């Protein structure tokens, strides 16, 4: 785990806020549940209080899980409403210290990491459902194109996702469970990963 205790105070309630992740950009105050931005060791209120604790989820912050041989721990999440349902975007820390986004949507799991590619990303408007698009080394098909609203956040996240804000995104699928996600409202960003077998994401009862 990437530990570096950064002692800050919540501007909303005054409680100490400890960010465990050196690269955390958003931390939810454990005392008053206010989402807080972290920027250059300063802290600012990032939105309204979160109410995620009341909603059920397949993963829990701070517990350990395993996918095949790899252990990981969810440290933060953002929950999104895309109109027809909800999904959770978890930031999980791997045993080697690296991090990934783990999406959970009605029992479907996908793991993704930021994708650096030299060419500019296609525009949201240009992505028609079913269209073929080449991103990086993959020939992909647009399988979803939508807008989702962030309902709330918990824990720590490496990117400032704002509760109440809407984000446009597209999912592109390729061979061998390949998934590329494009996001358009926090600068055009790309993430690449794979769909996981949900039955292989299992809780660990103790340290590996
Ligand atoms: Zn607080």
CSV table of C-alpha atoms and ligand atoms in Angstrom, one decimal:
chain,number,residue,atom,x,y,z
A,1,UNK,CA,0.0,0.0,0.0
A,2,UNK,CA,1.2,3.5,-0.9
A,3,UNK,CA,1.2,4.9,2.6
A,4,UNK,CA,2.1,8.4,3.4
A,5,UNK,CA,-0.1,9.9,6.2
A,6,UNK,CA,-1.0,13.4,5.2
A,7,UNK,CA,-2.7,15.1,8.1
A,8,UNK,CA,-5.3,17.6,7.0
A,9,UNK,CA,-8.4,19.0,8.6
A,10,UNK,CA,-11.9,18.8,7.1
A,11,UNK,CA,-13.0,22.4,6.2
A,12,UNK,CA,-16.6,21.4,6.9
A,13,UNK,CA,-16.3,19.9,10.4
A,14,UNK,CA,-12.7,20.3,11.5
A,15,UNK,CA,-12.0,16.6,11.9
A,16,UNK,CA,-8.6,15.3,10.9
A,17,UNK,CA,-8.6,13.8,7.4
A,18,UNK,CA,-6.0,11.2,6.7
A,19,UNK,CA,-5.3,10.3,3.1
A,20,UNK,CA,-3.4,7.0,2.9
A,21,UNK,CA,-2.8,7.2,-0.9
A,22,UNK,CA,-0.1,9.6,-1.9
A,23,UNK,CA,-1.9,10.2,-5.2
A,24,UNK,CA,-5.4,10.6,-3.7
A,25,UNK,CA,-7.3,13.5,-5.3
A,26,UNK,CA,-10.6,13.1,-3.4
A,27,UNK,CA,-11.2,11.9,0.1
A,28,UNK,CA,-14.5,11.6,2.0
A,29,UNK,CA,-14.3,12.9,5.6
A,30,UNK,CA,-15.1,10.0,7.8
A,31,UNK,CA,-16.7,12.3,10.4
A,32,UNK,CA,-19.2,14.3,8.3
A,33,UNK,CA,-19.1,12.4,4.9
A,34,UNK,CA,-18.2,15.6,3.0
A,35,UNK,CA,-16.2,14.9,-0.2
A,36,UNK,CA,-13.0,16.8,-0.2
A,37,UNK,CA,-10.5,17.7,-2.9
A,38,UNK,CA,-6.8,17.3,-2.3
A,39,UNK,CA,-4.6,19.5,-4.3
A,40,UNK,CA,-0.9,20.3,-3.4
A,41,UNK,CA,-1.5,19.4,0.2
A,42,UNK,CA,-4.5,21.8,0.5
A,43,UNK,CA,-8.0,20.6,1.0
A,44,UNK,CA,-11.3,22.0,-0.2
A,45,UNK,CA,-15.0,20.9,-0.1
A,46,UNK,CA,-15.8,19.1,-3.4
A,47,UNK,CA,-19.5,18.7,-3.1
A,48,UNK,CA,-22.4,17.7,-0.9
A,49,UNK,CA,-22.3,15.0,1.7
A,50,UNK,CA,-22.4,11.5,0.5
A,51,UNK,CA,-25.0,9.0,1.5
A,52,UNK,CA,-23.5,5.8,-0.1
A,53,UNK,CA,-23.3,4.0,3.2
A,54,UNK,CA,-27.0,3.2,3.1
A,55,UNK,CA,-26.8,1.5,-0.3
A,56,UNK,CA,-25.8,-2.2,-0.7
A,57,UNK,CA,-22.7,-3.1,-2.7
A,58,UNK,CA,-20.9,-6.3,-3.7
A,59,UNK,CA,-17.5,-4.9,-2.4
A,60,UNK,CA,-16.7,-3.2,0.8
A,61,UNK,CA,-14.1,-0.6,1.4
A,62,UNK,CA,-11.2,-1.8,3.5
A,63,UNK,CA,-11.8,-5.5,3.1
A,64,UNK,CA,-9.6,-7.8,1.1
A,65,UNK,CA,-10.5,-9.7,-2.1
A,66,UNK,CA,-8.8,-11.9,-4.6
A,67,UNK,CA,-9.1,-12.3,-8.3
A,68,UNK,CA,-7.4,-15.5,-9.3
A,69,UNK,CA,-3.9,-15.2,-7.7
A,70,UNK,CA,-4.1,-11.4,-7.2
A,71,UNK,CA,-5.1,-9.8,-3.9
A,72,UNK,CA,-6.6,-6.3,-3.7
A,73,UNK,CA,-8.3,-3.9,-1.4
A,74,UNK,CA,-11.1,-1.4,-2.4
A,75,UNK,CA,-10.1,2.0,-0.9
A,76,UNK,CA,-12.7,4.3,-2.5
A,77,UNK,CA,-15.7,4.4,-4.9
A,78,UNK,CA,-17.9,6.6,-6.9
A,79,UNK,CA,-21.5,5.5,-7.6
A,80,UNK,CA,-23.1,6.5,-10.9
A,81,UNK,CA,-26.7,6.5,-12.1
A,82,UNK,CA,-26.9,6.0,-15.9
A,83,UNK,CA,-30.7,6.1,-16.2
A,84,UNK,CA,-31.4,2.4,-16.4
A,85,UNK,CA,-29.4,1.4,-13.4
A,86,UNK,CA,-26.5,2.1,-11.1
A,87,UNK,CA,-22.9,1.2,-11.2
A,88,UNK,CA,-20.0,1.5,-8.7
A,89,UNK,CA,-16.5,2.6,-9.8
A,90,UNK,CA,-14.1,1.3,-7.2
A,91,UNK,CA,-10.5,2.3,-6.9
A,92,UNK,CA,-8.7,-0.8,-5.7
A,93,UNK,CA,-5.1,-1.1,-4.5
A,94,UNK,CA,-3.2,-4.2,-5.5
A,95,UNK,CA,-0.8,-6.1,-3.3
A,96,UNK,CA,2.1,-4.7,-5.4
A,97,UNK,CA,1.0,-1.1,-4.6
A,98,UNK,CA,-0.5,-0.4,-8.0
A,99,UNK,CA,-4.1,0.7,-8.5
A,100,UNK,CA,-7.0,0.0,-10.8
A,101,UNK,CA,-10.6,1.0,-11.5
A,102,UNK,CA,-13.0,-1.8,-10.8
A,103,UNK,CA,-16.5,-1.3,-12.2
A,104,UNK,CA,-19.3,-3.3,-10.7
A,105,UNK,CA,-22.7,-3.2,-12.5
A,106,UNK,CA,-25.3,-5.7,-11.4
A,107,UNK,CA,-22.8,-8.5,-10.8
A,108,UNK,CA,-20.7,-7.6,-13.9
A,109,UNK,CA,-17.0,-6.7,-13.1
A,110,UNK,CA,-14.6,-4.9,-15.3
A,111,UNK,CA,-11.1,-3.8,-14.4
A,112,UNK,CA,-9.4,-0.8,-16.1
A,113,UNK,CA,-6.4,1.3,-15.9
A,114,UNK,CA,-5.7,4.7,-17.6
A,115,UNK,CA,-4.6,4.2,-21.3
A,116,UNK,CA,-2.0,6.5,-22.8
A,117,UNK,CA,-2.2,6.8,-26.6
A,118,UNK,CA,-0.6,9.3,-28.8
A,119,UNK,CA,-3.6,10.0,-31.1
A,120,UNK,CA,-6.5,12.2,-30.2
A,121,UNK,CA,-9.6,10.4,-29.0
A,122,UNK,CA,-12.8,10.4,-31.1
A,123,UNK,CA,-15.5,12.8,-30.1
A,124,UNK,CA,-18.5,11.7,-28.1
A,125,UNK,CA,-20.8,12.8,-31.0
A,126,UNK,CA,-18.9,10.7,-33.5
A,127,UNK,CA,-19.3,7.4,-31.6
A,128,UNK,CA,-22.4,5.7,-33.0
A,129,UNK,CA,-23.6,2.5,-31.3
A,130,UNK,CA,-22.3,-0.5,-33.2
A,131,UNK,CA,-19.6,1.5,-35.0
A,132,UNK,CA,-16.1,0.2,-35.4
A,133,UNK,CA,-13.3,2.3,-33.9
A,134,UNK,CA,-9.6,1.7,-33.6
A,135,UNK,CA,-8.1,2.8,-30.3
A,136,UNK,CA,-4.4,2.1,-29.6
A,137,UNK,CA,-3.8,-1.5,-30.8
A,138,UNK,CA,-7.4,-2.7,-30.7
A,139,UNK,CA,-10.3,-2.8,-33.2
A,140,UNK,CA,-13.3,-2.1,-31.1
A,141,UNK,CA,-17.1,-1.8,-31.4
A,142,UNK,CA,-19.1,0.9,-29.6
A,143,UNK,CA,-21.4,-1.0,-27.2
A,144,UNK,CA,-22.6,1.8,-25.0
A,145,UNK,CA,-22.7,5.6,-25.2
A,146,UNK,CA,-24.4,7.4,-22.4
A,147,UNK,CA,-24.3,10.0,-19.6
A,148,UNK,CA,-24.1,9.1,-16.0
A,149,UNK,CA,-24.6,11.2,-12.8
A,150,UNK,CA,-22.3,10.7,-9.8
A,151,UNK,CA,-24.6,10.0,-6.8
A,152,UNK,CA,-21.8,10.0,-4.2
A,153,UNK,CA,-18.4,9.0,-3.2
A,154,UNK,CA,-16.7,7.2,-0.3
A,155,UNK,CA,-13.1,6.6,0.7
A,156,UNK,CA,-10.2,7.8,-1.4
A,157,UNK,CA,-10.0,8.2,-5.2
A,158,UNK,CA,-7.1,9.2,-7.5
A,159,UNK,CA,-9.3,11.4,-9.6
A,160,UNK,CA,-11.7,14.2,-8.5
A,161,UNK,CA,-15.1,12.8,-9.3
A,162,UNK,CA,-17.8,15.2,-8.2
A,163,UNK,CA,-21.1,14.1,-6.6
A,164,UNK,CA,-24.0,15.7,-8.5
A,165,UNK,CA,-22.0,16.1,-11.7
A,166,UNK,CA,-22.9,14.3,-15.0
A,167,UNK,CA,-20.2,12.6,-17.1
A,168,UNK,CA,-20.5,11.4,-20.7
A,169,UNK,CA,-18.8,8.1,-21.5
A,170,UNK,CA,-18.6,5.4,-24.1
A,171,UNK,CA,-17.8,1.7,-23.8
A,172,UNK,CA,-16.0,0.0,-26.6
A,173,UNK,CA,-15.6,-3.8,-26.7
A,174,UNK,CA,-13.1,-5.9,-28.4
A,175,UNK,CA,-11.9,-9.5,-28.7
A,176,UNK,CA,-10.9,-11.5,-25.6
A,177,UNK,CA,-13.0,-9.5,-23.2
A,178,UNK,CA,-11.2,-6.3,-24.0
A,179,UNK,CA,-13.0,-3.1,-22.8
A,180,UNK,CA,-12.0,0.5,-23.5
A,181,UNK,CA,-13.9,3.3,-21.8
A,182,UNK,CA,-13.7,6.9,-23.0
A,183,UNK,CA,-14.7,9.8,-20.8
A,184,UNK,CA,-15.4,13.3,-22.1
A,185,UNK,CA,-16.1,15.7,-19.3
A,186,UNK,CA,-12.9,15.7,-17.3
A,187,UNK,CA,-10.8,16.1,-20.4
A,188,UNK,CA,-11.0,13.3,-22.9
A,189,UNK,CA,-9.6,10.3,-21.2
A,190,UNK,CA,-9.2,6.6,-22.1
A,191,UNK,CA,-9.1,3.6,-19.9
A,192,UNK,CA,-8.4,0.0,-21.0
A,193,UNK,CA,-9.0,-3.3,-19.3
A,194,UNK,CA,-11.0,-6.5,-19.4
A,195,UNK,CA,-14.3,-7.9,-18.2
A,196,UNK,CA,-13.7,-10.2,-15.3
A,197,UNK,CA,-15.4,-13.5,-14.4
A,198,UNK,CA,-17.5,-12.3,-11.5
A,199,UNK,CA,-17.3,-15.8,-9.8
A,200,UNK,CA,-13.5,-15.4,-9.5
A,201,UNK,CA,-13.8,-12.2,-7.5
A,202,UNK,CA,-13.8,-13.6,-4.0
A,203,UNK,CA,-13.4,-12.2,-0.4
A,204,UNK,CA,-10.4,-13.2,1.5
A,205,UNK,CA,-10.9,-14.0,5.2
A,206,UNK,CA,-7.4,-13.1,6.2
A,207,UNK,CA,-4.1,-11.8,4.8
A,208,UNK,CA,-2.7,-13.9,1.9
B,1,LIG,ZN1,-15.8,16.6,8.0
